[in-house]
């Protein structure tokens, strides 16, 4: 066992390194911006001369004139001058209060060691005045005519989420967020914005501070805002990559003022939501006997063997192994820590953060899990009064450790290994120290032996990003912005296994071997760079406001040493408003992509949007309960070039074999979106309602069209499809402060969309268990319609069955699934398959509840999906594999039996080979609708303690993630829709701390 590496030692070592690193970062940050001017030692009650400047939190900071500065509890006060400066006398320990109309008040406790102050005050904005990142620029909500959603920070702050994509679930209407696995390091969520009308994937374009980046590499604690561009008017400025929508993420930056030091962290315990409930050894033996009787007519186990196994009197010869207990933990720890230092002055601001995440996996013995270390440094420097530079750097390392098996996964082995196999034999006389005897199953398929003696794969991935954005305010209202970004990713896969010879416990003969594995393989290094510039002009004259921007962008994505994907773009957009009442947006983008051949490289993507703030009409002024009433509409076109490399040309390998059947006429998919919506705010913005209706049509859809069998050619990509997605979204929010001590808010969202093929070659294409058929959903399950189970009477009446009745025996027997002869030819064949339902749900909904009473706060989120078919497959539906066996769960015991031939039995007859009963059919279909409590969090802010330790905030919270799921699906997680090889998702109980100074 010497070669096994304990988790605790590795984690402690890594944690120690992180602690030293973070302390160094904090010390360096504090040293960099420590005030240059300090008081000499003076009596505590002596009045000190305090000077400072008050600015806003914008970049660059603007001095605030007329801010009232008071010494709390006295009448001593002053106001800031024309340049934002102030001077006031106060004692050490006094509290200075800063107040200004339209800004959030600020307090500062006087410290005799600090003489010069920089105070930054945050502007108080109503929901319609809030600034939203809309693509290449920012706009106040009241000036936006497009459909833009925003995810509340509460979705991703202080939650035990390992990937930012998970936090978008329940964040805004119009998005479907699905987590397909709980595997540490592989638990990111897929995001679909307003459905999918393409076969080229559903991933939206994600930009972090204007730079394309994987959101799941980010530390959620560093995120300032998340915007979702849902319609073409909002997203068309990103043209080629915006076909699936756009997600804009901004990260936190430092602001002028006192240095802020914060820590956010939690410790938690993870518990799998769904685990198999396998039968014991004796029940397994009875199940296998029944399967054998239905297959060969011969029992495998005698009643005496079953009795001894049930009694447990001879566990060496007749074991009853619980493989879940032998290989899986009941719980696994997780912890995450974030340290941030931010601050600066009117010349330079910075935010430096470091994150460490450690998530243990569920397997016993072998060190398995995931670690992440990230560092982000965002800096802003005013080179002079007109030129400013943003420079952001990000460094990250992901380390995932998992077991690797010979030909399957550990989860496969757990489902396949029978309970009649000994996991590990007890030690016996003369046994060599350090050597263990394992039960032998197909040489190497003992799950415990693989965890204790098998291969561990350690996958390390490193990421480095730099993003520089110079900004030149040429004249008031005219700004030139540049951007240069570079990203590089590399990694290594290290495999480690010691040689081991497996011997039979009784005979001592060799039964299998593990050869030594000591390898390290470097992964393909990828890189991405982009450069661009934007000229932004804003002008207000009288009742008119106009904002025009135009720019250029170039990028190269190097996917390996030879394959580059280049994109050259030119774009422009104009925003216009009259009296903040009538709104208009016009945009255009032209993209050239290296993924297409000559004559097809360029695409144009225009958009237009109009809006009407009805509440600003004179005849609406008496309706004072209406704060905002906006009607908007938009139409535009987006592009999609997410195709594989070189698909526009035919490629042959060195042997002359065709490996790509190219299409020189291949070109862009064109996504056209029509959107109409209403934004309504009532009763002092306590009640807000948003409604959108949309229709998304994709023209020139790229489909891999199979060649005719006689041609011998590979499938070729062609622009032969057309599909639409139609739907609507509604969001309702109520937010109210009943008293200064009581706040309450609830936000509800519902989204509905449905896809349909309008055109496709030959009206349909079949791809395994998926069908693309004109008039139907984009992706539908394709299988058989089941009609209960076959009876002997059915066979006597010669109902249609697979293979018919011409042979000496029939392929189906009583107790098998009866399939419907949909085409009426009296025999069941693949031609009887029919569409079985859309693979994506049509309905998605969520609810967010927040309550605060004094220092106590509570947050909860509920989300769910409407009807969507889910099919049990593999060892979930039929637990016995014809080659490797398997173990049934207790659920499988309720099946058809020869002594009780019920056509309505829950499951078909048991056989060693499921055969035709394993076909995809409605027999295995479940209603995949579910409601899940995503999280519940209770926190308390210890203000007295914070004041005592001179902290701005000291909050402790408890959180539970995924505590309850309500669904009809019994055997798998309805969100993952997985199989027996799907790593379980977790419910997580955690305790966290937020403190800042």
PDB file of N, CA and C in Angstrom, residues 766-771 779-787 802 812 817-820 822 828-839 869-874 876-878 908 914-926 972 977-979:
ATOM      1  N   UNK A 766     -31.842  10.184 -40.150  1.00  0.00           N
ATOM      2  CA  UNK A 766     -31.820   9.360 -38.941  1.00  0.00           C
ATOM      3  C   UNK A 766     -30.374   9.168 -38.520  1.00  0.00           C
ATOM      4  N   UNK A 767     -30.118   9.420 -37.255  1.00  0.00           N
ATOM      5  CA  UNK A 767     -28.778   9.256 -36.693  1.00  0.00           C
ATOM      6  C   UNK A 767     -28.891   8.447 -35.408  1.00  0.00           C
ATOM      7  N   UNK A 768     -28.809   7.116 -35.528  1.00  0.00           N
ATOM      8  CA  UNK A 768     -28.944   6.246 -34.361  1.00  0.00           C
ATOM      9  C   UNK A 768     -30.325   6.363 -33.751  1.00  0.00           C
ATOM     10  N   UNK A 769     -30.392   6.747 -32.480  1.00  0.00           N
ATOM     11  CA  UNK A 769     -31.669   6.906 -31.774  1.00  0.00           C
ATOM     12  C   UNK A 769     -32.174   8.346 -31.817  1.00  0.00           C
ATOM     13  N   UNK A 770     -31.671   9.112 -32.789  1.00  0.00           N
ATOM     14  CA  UNK A 770     -32.109  10.495 -32.979  1.00  0.00           C
ATOM     15  C   UNK A 770     -32.613  10.669 -34.397  1.00  0.00           C
ATOM     16  N   UNK A 771     -33.709  11.414 -34.549  1.00  0.00           N
ATOM     17  CA  UNK A 771     -34.257  11.670 -35.871  1.00  0.00           C
ATOM     18  C   UNK A 771     -34.417  13.166 -36.078  1.00  0.00           C
ATOM     19  N   UNK A 779     -34.216  17.952 -32.530  1.00  0.00           N
ATOM     20  CA  UNK A 779     -33.684  16.644 -32.149  1.00  0.00           C
ATOM     21  C   UNK A 779     -34.751  15.891 -31.368  1.00  0.00           C
ATOM     22  N   UNK A 780     -35.157  14.768 -31.932  1.00  0.00           N
ATOM     23  CA  UNK A 780     -36.143  13.931 -31.258  1.00  0.00           C
ATOM     24  C   UNK A 780     -35.569  12.534 -31.059  1.00  0.00           C
ATOM     25  N   UNK A 781     -35.981  11.918 -29.943  1.00  0.00           N
ATOM     26  CA  UNK A 781     -35.657  10.511 -29.760  1.00  0.00           C
ATOM     27  C   UNK A 781     -36.394   9.693 -30.819  1.00  0.00           C
ATOM     28  N   UNK A 782     -35.770   8.604 -31.238  1.00  0.00           N
ATOM     29  CA  UNK A 782     -36.329   7.778 -32.301  1.00  0.00           C
ATOM     30  C   UNK A 782     -36.268   6.324 -31.850  1.00  0.00           C
ATOM     31  N   UNK A 783     -37.429   5.715 -31.687  1.00  0.00           N
ATOM     32  CA  UNK A 783     -37.470   4.340 -31.201  1.00  0.00           C
ATOM     33  C   UNK A 783     -38.827   3.708 -31.417  1.00  0.00           C
ATOM     34  N   UNK A 784     -39.113   2.697 -30.633  1.00  0.00           N
ATOM     35  CA  UNK A 784     -40.317   1.896 -30.819  1.00  0.00           C
ATOM     36  C   UNK A 784     -41.410   2.311 -29.832  1.00  0.00           C
ATOM     37  N   UNK A 785     -42.646   2.159 -30.312  1.00  0.00           N
ATOM     38  CA  UNK A 785     -43.802   2.347 -29.455  1.00  0.00           C
ATOM     39  C   UNK A 785     -44.099   1.002 -28.794  1.00  0.00           C
ATOM     40  N   UNK A 786     -44.124   0.975 -27.465  1.00  0.00           N
ATOM     41  CA  UNK A 786     -44.358  -0.276 -26.738  1.00  0.00           C
ATOM     42  C   UNK A 786     -45.816  -0.398 -26.337  1.00  0.00           C
ATOM     43  N   UNK A 787     -46.289  -1.632 -26.313  1.00  0.00           N
ATOM     44  CA  UNK A 787     -47.662  -1.921 -25.903  1.00  0.00           C
ATOM     45  C   UNK A 787     -47.633  -3.052 -24.871  1.00  0.00           C
ATOM     46  N   UNK A 802     -40.674  -9.058 -33.530  1.00  0.00           N
ATOM     47  CA  UNK A 802     -39.386  -8.907 -34.219  1.00  0.00           C
ATOM     48  C   UNK A 802     -38.987 -10.246 -34.826  1.00  0.00           C
ATOM     49  N   UNK A 812     -38.883 -13.408 -29.991  1.00  0.00           N
ATOM     50  CA  UNK A 812     -39.523 -12.865 -28.801  1.00  0.00           C
ATOM     51  C   UNK A 812     -40.422 -13.920 -28.177  1.00  0.00           C
ATOM     52  N   UNK A 817     -41.034  -7.346 -24.336  1.00  0.00           N
ATOM     53  CA  UNK A 817     -41.782  -6.120 -24.652  1.00  0.00           C
ATOM     54  C   UNK A 817     -42.477  -6.296 -25.997  1.00  0.00           C
ATOM     55  N   UNK A 818     -43.742  -5.948 -26.018  1.00  0.00           N
ATOM     56  CA  UNK A 818     -44.504  -5.987 -27.260  1.00  0.00           C
ATOM     57  C   UNK A 818     -44.412  -4.624 -27.943  1.00  0.00           C
ATOM     58  N   UNK A 819     -43.934  -4.617 -29.178  1.00  0.00           N
ATOM     59  CA  UNK A 819     -43.785  -3.377 -29.926  1.00  0.00           C
ATOM     60  C   UNK A 819     -44.927  -3.209 -30.930  1.00  0.00           C
ATOM     61  N   UNK A 820     -45.260  -1.982 -31.197  1.00  0.00           N
ATOM     62  CA  UNK A 820     -46.382  -1.657 -32.080  1.00  0.00           C
ATOM     63  C   UNK A 820     -45.924  -1.694 -33.541  1.00  0.00           C
ATOM     64  N   UNK A 822     -46.213  -0.106 -36.438  1.00  0.00           N
ATOM     65  CA  UNK A 822     -46.719   1.207 -36.859  1.00  0.00           C
ATOM     66  C   UNK A 822     -46.969   1.306 -38.353  1.00  0.00           C
ATOM     67  N   UNK A 828     -42.223  -6.636 -36.908  1.00  0.00           N
ATOM     68  CA  UNK A 828     -41.565  -5.493 -36.271  1.00  0.00           C
ATOM     69  C   UNK A 828     -40.149  -5.373 -36.811  1.00  0.00           C
ATOM     70  N   UNK A 829     -39.871  -4.255 -37.446  1.00  0.00           N
ATOM     71  CA  UNK A 829     -38.534  -3.960 -37.964  1.00  0.00           C
ATOM     72  C   UNK A 829     -38.168  -2.526 -37.582  1.00  0.00           C
ATOM     73  N   UNK A 830     -36.987  -2.122 -38.004  1.00  0.00           N
ATOM     74  CA  UNK A 830     -36.568  -0.740 -37.721  1.00  0.00           C
ATOM     75  C   UNK A 830     -37.478   0.279 -38.405  1.00  0.00           C
ATOM     76  N   UNK A 831     -38.214  -0.164 -39.408  1.00  0.00           N
ATOM     77  CA  UNK A 831     -39.141   0.753 -40.081  1.00  0.00           C
ATOM     78  C   UNK A 831     -40.329   1.121 -39.191  1.00  0.00           C
ATOM     79  N   UNK A 832     -40.510   0.408 -38.081  1.00  0.00           N
ATOM     80  CA  UNK A 832     -41.612   0.702 -37.169  1.00  0.00           C
ATOM     81  C   UNK A 832     -41.238   1.749 -36.125  1.00  0.00           C
ATOM     82  N   UNK A 833     -40.014   2.210 -36.161  1.00  0.00           N
ATOM     83  CA  UNK A 833     -39.619   3.246 -35.203  1.00  0.00           C
ATOM     84  C   UNK A 833     -40.334   4.563 -35.512  1.00  0.00           C
ATOM     85  N   UNK A 834     -40.598   5.298 -34.469  1.00  0.00           N
ATOM     86  CA  UNK A 834     -41.308   6.569 -34.583  1.00  0.00           C
ATOM     87  C   UNK A 834     -40.633   7.598 -33.679  1.00  0.00           C
ATOM     88  N   UNK A 835     -40.855   8.903 -33.938  1.00  0.00           N
ATOM     89  CA  UNK A 835     -40.339   9.925 -33.023  1.00  0.00           C
ATOM     90  C   UNK A 835     -40.966   9.760 -31.639  1.00  0.00           C
ATOM     91  N   UNK A 836     -40.132   9.866 -30.604  1.00  0.00           N
ATOM     92  CA  UNK A 836     -40.602   9.636 -29.235  1.00  0.00           C
ATOM     93  C   UNK A 836     -40.536  10.883 -28.357  1.00  0.00           C
ATOM     94  N   UNK A 837     -40.282  12.019 -28.952  1.00  0.00           N
ATOM     95  CA  UNK A 837     -40.326  13.239 -28.153  1.00  0.00           C
ATOM     96  C   UNK A 837     -39.064  14.072 -28.258  1.00  0.00           C
ATOM     97  N   UNK A 838     -39.243  15.357 -28.041  1.00  0.00           N
ATOM     98  CA  UNK A 838     -38.152  16.325 -28.096  1.00  0.00           C
ATOM     99  C   UNK A 838     -37.124  15.999 -27.014  1.00  0.00           C
ATOM    100  N   UNK A 839     -35.843  16.115 -27.357  1.00  0.00           N
ATOM    101  CA  UNK A 839     -34.793  15.808 -26.391  1.00  0.00           C
ATOM    102  C   UNK A 839     -34.564  16.930 -25.387  1.00  0.00           C
ATOM    103  N   UNK A 869     -39.041  13.751 -22.213  1.00  0.00           N
ATOM    104  CA  UNK A 869     -38.876  12.308 -22.060  1.00  0.00           C
ATOM    105  C   UNK A 869     -37.462  11.941 -21.621  1.00  0.00           C
ATOM    106  N   UNK A 870     -37.394  10.992 -20.712  1.00  0.00           N
ATOM    107  CA  UNK A 870     -36.126  10.402 -20.276  1.00  0.00           C
ATOM    108  C   UNK A 870     -36.242   8.898 -20.448  1.00  0.00           C
ATOM    109  N   UNK A 871     -35.183   8.280 -20.944  1.00  0.00           N
ATOM    110  CA  UNK A 871     -35.210   6.843 -21.187  1.00  0.00           C
ATOM    111  C   UNK A 871     -34.154   6.145 -20.344  1.00  0.00           C
ATOM    112  N   UNK A 872     -34.594   5.112 -19.611  1.00  0.00           N
ATOM    113  CA  UNK A 872     -33.630   4.259 -18.934  1.00  0.00           C
ATOM    114  C   UNK A 872     -32.918   3.415 -19.990  1.00  0.00           C
ATOM    115  N   UNK A 873     -31.604   3.381 -19.916  1.00  0.00           N
ATOM    116  CA  UNK A 873     -30.828   2.640 -20.906  1.00  0.00           C
ATOM    117  C   UNK A 873     -29.682   1.902 -20.221  1.00  0.00           C
ATOM    118  N   UNK A 874     -29.031   1.024 -20.976  1.00  0.00           N
ATOM    119  CA  UNK A 874     -27.867   0.319 -20.463  1.00  0.00           C
ATOM    120  C   UNK A 874     -28.193  -0.525 -19.256  1.00  0.00           C
ATOM    121  N   UNK A 876     -29.034   0.446 -16.428  1.00  0.00           N
ATOM    122  CA  UNK A 876     -30.130   0.998 -15.623  1.00  0.00           C
ATOM    123  C   UNK A 876     -31.424   0.273 -15.967  1.00  0.00           C
ATOM    124  N   UNK A 877     -31.700   0.061 -17.250  1.00  0.00           N
ATOM    125  CA  UNK A 877     -32.945  -0.619 -17.642  1.00  0.00           C
ATOM    126  C   UNK A 877     -32.806  -2.131 -17.535  1.00  0.00           C
ATOM    127  N   UNK A 878     -31.710  -2.656 -18.045  1.00  0.00           N
ATOM    128  CA  UNK A 878     -31.475  -4.102 -18.037  1.00  0.00           C
ATOM    129  C   UNK A 878     -30.141  -4.364 -17.344  1.00  0.00           C
ATOM    130  N   UNK A 908     -39.920  -6.374 -18.033  1.00  0.00           N
ATOM    131  CA  UNK A 908     -40.025  -7.620 -18.789  1.00  0.00           C
ATOM    132  C   UNK A 908     -39.332  -8.777 -18.069  1.00  0.00           C
ATOM    133  N   UNK A 914     -30.364  -9.121 -22.488  1.00  0.00           N
ATOM    134  CA  UNK A 914     -31.644  -8.424 -22.660  1.00  0.00           C
ATOM    135  C   UNK A 914     -32.144  -8.415 -24.087  1.00  0.00           C
ATOM    136  N   UNK A 915     -31.249  -8.553 -25.061  1.00  0.00           N
ATOM    137  CA  UNK A 915     -31.655  -8.646 -26.456  1.00  0.00           C
ATOM    138  C   UNK A 915     -32.564  -7.523 -26.892  1.00  0.00           C
ATOM    139  N   UNK A 916     -33.713  -7.895 -27.476  1.00  0.00           N
ATOM    140  CA  UNK A 916     -34.634  -6.896 -28.026  1.00  0.00           C
ATOM    141  C   UNK A 916     -35.308  -6.054 -26.953  1.00  0.00           C
ATOM    142  N   UNK A 917     -35.266  -6.502 -25.716  1.00  0.00           N
ATOM    143  CA  UNK A 917     -35.861  -5.708 -24.636  1.00  0.00           C
ATOM    144  C   UNK A 917     -35.034  -4.463 -24.314  1.00  0.00           C
ATOM    145  N   UNK A 918     -33.812  -4.399 -24.834  1.00  0.00           N
ATOM    146  CA  UNK A 918     -32.954  -3.240 -24.581  1.00  0.00           C
ATOM    147  C   UNK A 918     -33.130  -2.144 -25.622  1.00  0.00           C
ATOM    148  N   UNK A 919     -33.972  -2.378 -26.628  1.00  0.00           N
ATOM    149  CA  UNK A 919     -34.184  -1.356 -27.654  1.00  0.00           C
ATOM    150  C   UNK A 919     -34.817  -0.111 -27.047  1.00  0.00           C
ATOM    151  N   UNK A 920     -34.471   1.043 -27.620  1.00  0.00           N
ATOM    152  CA  UNK A 920     -35.076   2.292 -27.139  1.00  0.00           C
ATOM    153  C   UNK A 920     -36.559   2.277 -27.484  1.00  0.00           C
ATOM    154  N   UNK A 921     -37.380   2.365 -26.458  1.00  0.00           N
ATOM    155  CA  UNK A 921     -38.828   2.326 -26.680  1.00  0.00           C
ATOM    156  C   UNK A 921     -39.535   3.067 -25.558  1.00  0.00           C
ATOM    157  N   UNK A 922     -40.821   3.296 -25.775  1.00  0.00           N
ATOM    158  CA  UNK A 922     -41.613   3.997 -24.770  1.00  0.00           C
ATOM    159  C   UNK A 922     -41.752   3.181 -23.493  1.00  0.00           C
ATOM    160  N   UNK A 923     -41.412   1.878 -23.543  1.00  0.00           N
ATOM    161  CA  UNK A 923     -41.484   1.075 -22.321  1.00  0.00           C
ATOM    162  C   UNK A 923     -40.548   1.622 -21.255  1.00  0.00           C
ATOM    163  N   UNK A 924     -39.415   2.179 -21.695  1.00  0.00           N
ATOM    164  CA  UNK A 924     -38.411   2.685 -20.750  1.00  0.00           C
ATOM    165  C   UNK A 924     -38.496   4.198 -20.581  1.00  0.00           C
ATOM    166  N   UNK A 925     -39.563   4.783 -21.086  1.00  0.00           N
ATOM    167  CA  UNK A 925     -39.690   6.243 -21.025  1.00  0.00           C
ATOM    168  C   UNK A 925     -40.270   6.699 -19.697  1.00  0.00           C
ATOM    169  N   UNK A 926     -39.709   7.761 -19.161  1.00  0.00           N
ATOM    170  CA  UNK A 926     -40.209   8.390 -17.948  1.00  0.00           C
ATOM    171  C   UNK A 926     -40.436   9.872 -18.214  1.00  0.00           C
ATOM    172  N   UNK A 972     -32.272   7.605 -11.941  1.00  0.00           N
ATOM    173  CA  UNK A 972     -31.202   8.508 -12.365  1.00  0.00           C
ATOM    174  C   UNK A 972     -31.596   9.932 -12.022  1.00  0.00           C
ATOM    175  N   UNK A 977     -29.928  13.175 -16.884  1.00  0.00           N
ATOM    176  CA  UNK A 977     -30.475  12.212 -17.840  1.00  0.00           C
ATOM    177  C   UNK A 977     -29.419  11.170 -18.206  1.00  0.00           C
ATOM    178  N   UNK A 978     -28.677  10.717 -17.193  1.00  0.00           N
ATOM    179  CA  UNK A 978     -27.507   9.914 -17.442  1.00  0.00           C
ATOM    180  C   UNK A 978     -27.759   8.422 -17.516  1.00  0.00           C
ATOM    181  N   UNK A 979     -26.666   7.680 -17.571  1.00  0.00           N
ATOM    182  CA  UNK A 979     -26.671   6.219 -17.577  1.00  0.00           C
ATOM    183  C   UNK A 979     -25.935   5.748 -16.326  1.00  0.00           C
TER     184      UNK A 979
END
